[in-house]
Tab-separated table of C-alpha atoms and ligand atoms in Angstrom:
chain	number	residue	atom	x	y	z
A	118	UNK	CA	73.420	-105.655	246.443
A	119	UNK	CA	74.755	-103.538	249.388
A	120	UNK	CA	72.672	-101.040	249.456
A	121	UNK	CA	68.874	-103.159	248.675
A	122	UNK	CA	65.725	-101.713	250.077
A	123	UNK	CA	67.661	-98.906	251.250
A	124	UNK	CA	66.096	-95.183	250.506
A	125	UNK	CA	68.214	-92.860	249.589
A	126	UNK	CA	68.354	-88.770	249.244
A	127	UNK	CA	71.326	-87.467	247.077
A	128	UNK	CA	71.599	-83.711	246.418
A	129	UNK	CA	73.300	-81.903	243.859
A	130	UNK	CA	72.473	-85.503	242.198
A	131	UNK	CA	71.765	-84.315	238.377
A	132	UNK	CA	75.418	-83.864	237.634
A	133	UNK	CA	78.812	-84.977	238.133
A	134	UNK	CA	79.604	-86.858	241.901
A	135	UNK	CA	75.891	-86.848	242.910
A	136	UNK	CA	75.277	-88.251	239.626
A	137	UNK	CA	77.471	-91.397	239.725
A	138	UNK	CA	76.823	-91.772	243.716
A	139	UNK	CA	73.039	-92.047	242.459
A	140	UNK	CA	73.487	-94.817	239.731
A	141	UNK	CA	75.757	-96.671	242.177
A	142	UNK	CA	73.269	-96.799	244.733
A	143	UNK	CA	70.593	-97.777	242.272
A	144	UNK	CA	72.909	-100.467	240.918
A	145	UNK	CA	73.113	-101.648	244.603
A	146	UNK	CA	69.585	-101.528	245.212
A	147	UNK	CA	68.814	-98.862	246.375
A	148	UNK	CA	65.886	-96.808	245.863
A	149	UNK	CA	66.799	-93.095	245.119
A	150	UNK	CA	65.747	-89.540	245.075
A	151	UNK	CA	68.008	-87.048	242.881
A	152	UNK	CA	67.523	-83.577	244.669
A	153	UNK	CA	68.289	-80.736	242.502
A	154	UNK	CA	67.897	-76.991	241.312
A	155	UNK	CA	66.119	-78.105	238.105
A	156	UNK	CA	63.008	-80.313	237.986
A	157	UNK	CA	63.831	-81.465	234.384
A	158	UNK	CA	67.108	-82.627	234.941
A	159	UNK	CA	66.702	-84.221	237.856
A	160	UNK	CA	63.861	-86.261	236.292
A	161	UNK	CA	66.118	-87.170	233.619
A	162	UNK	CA	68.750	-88.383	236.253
A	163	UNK	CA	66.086	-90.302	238.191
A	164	UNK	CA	64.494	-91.582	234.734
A	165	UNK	CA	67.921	-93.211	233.670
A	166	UNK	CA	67.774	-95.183	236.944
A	167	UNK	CA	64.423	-96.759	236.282
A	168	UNK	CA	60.790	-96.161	237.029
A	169	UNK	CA	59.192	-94.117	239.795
A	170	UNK	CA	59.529	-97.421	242.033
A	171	UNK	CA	63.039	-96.880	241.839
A	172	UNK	CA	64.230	-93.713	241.223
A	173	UNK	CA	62.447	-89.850	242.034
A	174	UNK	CA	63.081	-86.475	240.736
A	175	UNK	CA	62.747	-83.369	243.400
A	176	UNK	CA	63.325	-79.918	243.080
A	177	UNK	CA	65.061	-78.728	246.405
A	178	UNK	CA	67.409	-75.554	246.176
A	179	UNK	CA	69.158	-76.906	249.706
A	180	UNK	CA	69.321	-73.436	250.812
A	181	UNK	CA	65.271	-72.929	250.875
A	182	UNK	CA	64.109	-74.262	254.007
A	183	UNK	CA	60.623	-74.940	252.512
A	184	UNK	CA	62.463	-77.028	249.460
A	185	UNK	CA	64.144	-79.086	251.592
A	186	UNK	CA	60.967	-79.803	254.061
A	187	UNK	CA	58.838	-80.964	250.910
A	188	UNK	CA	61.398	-82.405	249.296
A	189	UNK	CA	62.203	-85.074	252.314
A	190	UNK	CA	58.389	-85.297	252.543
A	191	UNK	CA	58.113	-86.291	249.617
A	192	UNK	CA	60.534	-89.138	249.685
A	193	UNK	CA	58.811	-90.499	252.972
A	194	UNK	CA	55.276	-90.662	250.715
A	195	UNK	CA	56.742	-92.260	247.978
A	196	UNK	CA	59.368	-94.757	249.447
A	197	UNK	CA	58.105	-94.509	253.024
A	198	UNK	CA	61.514	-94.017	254.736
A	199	UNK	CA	64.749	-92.564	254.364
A	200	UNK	CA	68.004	-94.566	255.369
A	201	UNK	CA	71.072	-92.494	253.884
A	202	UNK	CA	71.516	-88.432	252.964
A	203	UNK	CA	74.497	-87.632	250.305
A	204	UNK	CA	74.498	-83.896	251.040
A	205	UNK	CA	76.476	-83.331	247.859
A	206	UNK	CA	75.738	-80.078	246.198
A	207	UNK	CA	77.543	-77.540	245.518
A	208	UNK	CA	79.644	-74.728	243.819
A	209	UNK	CA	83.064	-73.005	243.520
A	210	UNK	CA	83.818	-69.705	243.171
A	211	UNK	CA	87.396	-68.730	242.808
A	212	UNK	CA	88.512	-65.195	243.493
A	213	UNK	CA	91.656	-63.809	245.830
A	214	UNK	CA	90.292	-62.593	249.184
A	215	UNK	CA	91.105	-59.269	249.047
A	216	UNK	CA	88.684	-59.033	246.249
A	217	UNK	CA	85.928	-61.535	247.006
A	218	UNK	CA	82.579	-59.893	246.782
A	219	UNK	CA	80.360	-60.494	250.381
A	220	UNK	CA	77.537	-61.798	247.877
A	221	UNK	CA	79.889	-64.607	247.011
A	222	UNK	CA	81.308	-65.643	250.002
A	223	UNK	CA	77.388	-65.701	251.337
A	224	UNK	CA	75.845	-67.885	248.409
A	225	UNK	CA	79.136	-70.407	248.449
A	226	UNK	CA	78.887	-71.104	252.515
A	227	UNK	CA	74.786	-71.296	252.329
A	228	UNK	CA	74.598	-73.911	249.457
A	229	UNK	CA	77.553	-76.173	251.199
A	230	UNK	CA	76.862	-75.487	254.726
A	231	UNK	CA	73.231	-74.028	255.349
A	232	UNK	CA	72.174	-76.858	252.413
A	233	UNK	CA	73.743	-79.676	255.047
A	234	UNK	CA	72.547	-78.328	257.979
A	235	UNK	CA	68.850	-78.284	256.352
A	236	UNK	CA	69.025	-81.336	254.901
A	237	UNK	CA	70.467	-82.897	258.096
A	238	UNK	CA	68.248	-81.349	260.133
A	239	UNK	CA	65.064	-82.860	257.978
A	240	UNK	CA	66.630	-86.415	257.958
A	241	UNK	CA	67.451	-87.441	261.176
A	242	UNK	CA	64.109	-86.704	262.016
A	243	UNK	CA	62.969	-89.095	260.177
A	244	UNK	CA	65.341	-90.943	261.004
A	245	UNK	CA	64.775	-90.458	264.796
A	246	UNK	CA	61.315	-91.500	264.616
A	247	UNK	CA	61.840	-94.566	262.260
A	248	UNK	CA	64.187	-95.911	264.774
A	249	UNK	CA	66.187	-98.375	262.420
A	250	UNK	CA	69.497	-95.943	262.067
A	251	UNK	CA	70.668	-94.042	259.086
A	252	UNK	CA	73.977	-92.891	257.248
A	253	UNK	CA	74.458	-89.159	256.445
A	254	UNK	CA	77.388	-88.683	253.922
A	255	UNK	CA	79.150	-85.385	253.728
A	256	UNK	CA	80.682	-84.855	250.061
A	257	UNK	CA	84.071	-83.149	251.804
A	258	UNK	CA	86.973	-82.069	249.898
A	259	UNK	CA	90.514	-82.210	249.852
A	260	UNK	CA	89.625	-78.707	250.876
A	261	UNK	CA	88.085	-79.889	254.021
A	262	UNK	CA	91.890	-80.504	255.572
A	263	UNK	CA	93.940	-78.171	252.875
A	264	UNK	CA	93.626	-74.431	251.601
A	265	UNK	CA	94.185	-73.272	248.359
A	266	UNK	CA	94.278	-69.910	247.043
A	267	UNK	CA	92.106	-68.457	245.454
A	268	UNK	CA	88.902	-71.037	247.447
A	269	UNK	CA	88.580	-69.024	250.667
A	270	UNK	CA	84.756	-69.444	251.384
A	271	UNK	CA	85.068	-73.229	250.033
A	272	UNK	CA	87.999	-74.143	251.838
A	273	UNK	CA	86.126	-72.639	254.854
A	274	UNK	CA	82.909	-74.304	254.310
A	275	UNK	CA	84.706	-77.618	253.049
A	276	UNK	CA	86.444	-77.918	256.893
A	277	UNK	CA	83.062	-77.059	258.337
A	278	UNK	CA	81.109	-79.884	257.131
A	279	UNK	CA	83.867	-81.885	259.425
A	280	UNK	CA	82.342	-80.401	262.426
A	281	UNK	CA	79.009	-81.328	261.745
A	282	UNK	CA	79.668	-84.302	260.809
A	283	UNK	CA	81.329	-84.851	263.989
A	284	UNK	CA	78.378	-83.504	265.838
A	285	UNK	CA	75.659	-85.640	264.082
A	286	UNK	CA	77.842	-88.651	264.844
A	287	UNK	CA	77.848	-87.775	268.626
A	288	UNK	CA	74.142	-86.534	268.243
A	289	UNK	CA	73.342	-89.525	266.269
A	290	UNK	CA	74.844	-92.250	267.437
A	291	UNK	CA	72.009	-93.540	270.255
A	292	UNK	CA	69.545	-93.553	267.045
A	293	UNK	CA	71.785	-95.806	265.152
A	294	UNK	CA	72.862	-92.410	262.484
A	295	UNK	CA	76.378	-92.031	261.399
A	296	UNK	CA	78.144	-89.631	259.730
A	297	UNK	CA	80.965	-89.056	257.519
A	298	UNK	CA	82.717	-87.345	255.304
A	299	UNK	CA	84.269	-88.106	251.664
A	300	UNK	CA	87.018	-85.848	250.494
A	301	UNK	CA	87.781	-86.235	247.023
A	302	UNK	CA	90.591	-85.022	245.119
A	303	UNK	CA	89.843	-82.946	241.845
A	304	UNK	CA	87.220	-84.931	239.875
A	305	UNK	CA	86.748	-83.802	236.249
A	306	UNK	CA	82.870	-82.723	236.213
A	307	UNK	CA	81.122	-79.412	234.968
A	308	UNK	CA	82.186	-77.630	238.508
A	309	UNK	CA	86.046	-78.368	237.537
A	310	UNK	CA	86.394	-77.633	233.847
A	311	UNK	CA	84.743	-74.577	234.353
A	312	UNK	CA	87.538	-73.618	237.149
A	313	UNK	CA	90.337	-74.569	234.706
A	314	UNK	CA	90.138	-71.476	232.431
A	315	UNK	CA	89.020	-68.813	235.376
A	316	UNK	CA	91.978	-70.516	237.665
A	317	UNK	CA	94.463	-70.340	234.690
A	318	UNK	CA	93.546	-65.914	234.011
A	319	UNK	CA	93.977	-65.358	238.007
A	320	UNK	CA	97.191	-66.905	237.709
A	321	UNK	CA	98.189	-65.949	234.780
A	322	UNK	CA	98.960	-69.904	233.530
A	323	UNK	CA	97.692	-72.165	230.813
A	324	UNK	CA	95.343	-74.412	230.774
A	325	UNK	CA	97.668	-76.767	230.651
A	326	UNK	CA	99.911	-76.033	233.826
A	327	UNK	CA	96.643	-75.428	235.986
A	328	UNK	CA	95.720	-79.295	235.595
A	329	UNK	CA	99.313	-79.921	236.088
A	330	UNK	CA	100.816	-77.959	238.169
A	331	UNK	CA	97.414	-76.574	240.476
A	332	UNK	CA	95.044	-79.601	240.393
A	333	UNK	CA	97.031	-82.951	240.345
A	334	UNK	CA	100.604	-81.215	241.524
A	335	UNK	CA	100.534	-83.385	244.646
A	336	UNK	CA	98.855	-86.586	243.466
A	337	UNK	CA	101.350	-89.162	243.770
A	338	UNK	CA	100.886	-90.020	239.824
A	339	UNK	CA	99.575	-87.021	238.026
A	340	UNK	CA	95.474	-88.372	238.128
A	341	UNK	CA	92.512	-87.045	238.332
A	342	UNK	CA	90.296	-88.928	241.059
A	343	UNK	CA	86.642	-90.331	238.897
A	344	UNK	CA	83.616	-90.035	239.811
A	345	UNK	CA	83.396	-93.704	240.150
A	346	UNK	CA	85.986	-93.245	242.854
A	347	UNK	CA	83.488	-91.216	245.263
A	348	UNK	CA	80.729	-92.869	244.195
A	349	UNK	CA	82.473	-96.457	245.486
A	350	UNK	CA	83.367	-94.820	248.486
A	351	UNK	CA	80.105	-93.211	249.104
A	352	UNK	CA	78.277	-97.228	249.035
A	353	UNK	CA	80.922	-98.211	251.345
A	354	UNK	CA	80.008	-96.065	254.102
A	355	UNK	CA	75.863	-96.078	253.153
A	356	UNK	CA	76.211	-99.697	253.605
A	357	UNK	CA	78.497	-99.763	257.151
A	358	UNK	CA	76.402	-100.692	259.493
A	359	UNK	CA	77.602	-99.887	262.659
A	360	UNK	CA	78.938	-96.814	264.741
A	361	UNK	CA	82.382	-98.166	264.679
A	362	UNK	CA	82.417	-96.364	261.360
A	363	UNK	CA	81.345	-92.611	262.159
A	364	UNK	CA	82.447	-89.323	262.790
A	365	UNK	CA	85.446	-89.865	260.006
A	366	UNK	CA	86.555	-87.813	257.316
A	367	UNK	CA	88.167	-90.109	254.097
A	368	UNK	CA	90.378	-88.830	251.454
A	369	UNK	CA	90.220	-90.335	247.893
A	370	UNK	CA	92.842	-87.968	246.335
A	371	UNK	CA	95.531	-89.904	244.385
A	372	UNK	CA	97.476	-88.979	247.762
A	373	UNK	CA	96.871	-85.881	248.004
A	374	UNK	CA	97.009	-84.787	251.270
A	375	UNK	CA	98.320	-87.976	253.090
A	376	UNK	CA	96.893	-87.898	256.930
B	418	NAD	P1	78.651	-80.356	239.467
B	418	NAD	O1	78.649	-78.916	239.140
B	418	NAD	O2	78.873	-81.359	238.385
B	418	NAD	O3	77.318	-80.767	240.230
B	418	NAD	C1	76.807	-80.016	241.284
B	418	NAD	C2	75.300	-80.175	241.314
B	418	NAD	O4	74.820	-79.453	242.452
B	418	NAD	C3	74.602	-79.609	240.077
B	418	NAD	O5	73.680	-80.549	239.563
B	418	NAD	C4	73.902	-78.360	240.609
B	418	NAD	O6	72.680	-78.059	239.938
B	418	NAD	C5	73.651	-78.767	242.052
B	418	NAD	N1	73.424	-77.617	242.918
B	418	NAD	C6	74.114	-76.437	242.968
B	418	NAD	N2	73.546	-75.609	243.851
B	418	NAD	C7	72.500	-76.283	244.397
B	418	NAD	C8	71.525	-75.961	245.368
B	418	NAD	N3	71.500	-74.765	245.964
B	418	NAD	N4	70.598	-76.898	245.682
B	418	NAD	C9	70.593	-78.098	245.080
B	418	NAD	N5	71.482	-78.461	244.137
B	418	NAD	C10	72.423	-77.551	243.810
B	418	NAD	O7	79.759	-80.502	240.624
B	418	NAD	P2	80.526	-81.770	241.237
B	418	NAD	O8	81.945	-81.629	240.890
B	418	NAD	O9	79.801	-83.031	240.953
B	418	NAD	O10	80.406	-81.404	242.787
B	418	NAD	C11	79.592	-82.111	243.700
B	418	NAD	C12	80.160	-81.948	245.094
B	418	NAD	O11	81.463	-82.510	245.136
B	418	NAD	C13	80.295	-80.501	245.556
B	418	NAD	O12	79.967	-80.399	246.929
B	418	NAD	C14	81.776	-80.228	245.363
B	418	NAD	O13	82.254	-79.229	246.220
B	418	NAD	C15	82.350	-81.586	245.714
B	418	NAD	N6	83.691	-81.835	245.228
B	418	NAD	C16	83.969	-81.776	243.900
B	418	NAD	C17	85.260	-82.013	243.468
B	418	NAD	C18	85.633	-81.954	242.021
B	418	NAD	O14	86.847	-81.935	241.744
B	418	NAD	N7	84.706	-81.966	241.096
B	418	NAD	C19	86.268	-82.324	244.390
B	418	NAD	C20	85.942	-82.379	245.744
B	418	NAD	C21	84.657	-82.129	246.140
């Protein structure tokens, strides 16, 4: 039990990463609020981790300021504190830059980086004022220390959340609050399989070869990273306790991208 009597918020958390980075914590003991688009589904996410002592759906769209407010609010009333964010939503939208559309570029850096900065922002007040230290966790990328065509606004928003992460661990660090990053490699989950087929018409490529020779090309044996992966990594640094661990960015890539 790494994680017991800790609170904690997880965005994006009805589906894929968020999802298995919520059931970990739960299986740690952790109590847990799934924060996503769709009240339904994150029930349903929340109601597969136990009962309402346990586990809490919210709607928060991370880009509505108000969302995000009541959301965290509504943690505080229900579990009375708030020890780690997973600021894990988010979207792709693949498209070569001479032809992204401004409306795309906009939505893609507000959900990853607006959606952080709002749900940071909301935390580590709490935080603050509880006085008893916190862990922010940044779901990074591979894309947060590599490009790749075709991903201009995620790349771009992917190496942001490095420099907030930095700045909440300088920020942070007299209240206890660390931050860091997780950078997976390409996890199969909804956001992925529907890249495959849009990847493999704007480079005119099967399938096939975009798994192979896109995705896992520079994995050092051909894998897809799991969701289990992040999610393992994620309890690791909710559960570090000190500020020797903070301000860090951690790839879990099959080796891609060796620092
Ligand atoms: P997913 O599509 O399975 O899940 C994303 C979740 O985020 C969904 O439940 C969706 O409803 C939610 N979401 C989208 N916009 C939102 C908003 N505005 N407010 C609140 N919730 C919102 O995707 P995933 O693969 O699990 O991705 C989760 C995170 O992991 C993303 O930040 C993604 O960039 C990152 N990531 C994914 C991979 C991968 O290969 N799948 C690799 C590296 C990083």
């Amino acid at each position: 039990m790494r994680l017991k009597d800790k609170v904690a918020i997880v965005t994006g958390a009805a589906s894929g990463i968020g999802k298995e980075i919520a059931r970990a914590f739960a299986r740690e003991g952790a109590r847990v609020v799934i924060a996503d688009l769709n009240q339904k589904a994150a029930d349903a996410a929340a109601a597969e981790l136990g009962d309402t002592r346990k586990a809490l759906g919210v709607v928060m769209d991370v880009t509505n300021e108000e969302q995000v407010e009541a959301g965290v609010a509504r943690t505080v009333d229900q579990f009375g504190k708030i020890d780690v964010l997973v600021s894990n939503a988010g979207i792709q939208i693949v498209a070569p830059l001479d032809e992204f559309k401004f409306a795309d570029w906009k939505k893609l850096l507000s959900i990853h980086l607006d959606g952080a900065f709002l749900t940071t922002r909301a935390v580590l007040q709490r935080m603050y004022k509880q006085g008893s230290g916190g862990s922010i966790i940044y779901i990074g990328s591979v894309h947060s220390k590599e490009a790749s065509v075709l991903k201009a606004p995620y790349v771009t928003a992917k190496h942001g959340l490095i420099g907030l992460a930095k700045t909440v661990a300088k920020e942070g660090a007299k209240h206890g609050v660390r931050a860091n990053v997780i950078c997976p490699g390409f996890v199969r989950t909804p956001l992925v399989d529907k890249q495959i087929p849009e990847q493999a018409k704007e480079l005119g490529i099967s399938e096939a070869e975009v798994i192979k020779k896109v995705m896992l090309k520079d994995t050092v044996d051909g894998e897809f990273t799991t969701v289990a992966d992040v999610a393992e990594t994620a309890v690791f640094f909710a559960g570090f306790e000190s500020n020797a661990l903070t301000g860090q960015s951690l790839v879990v890539s099959h080796g891609w991208f060796m620092q």
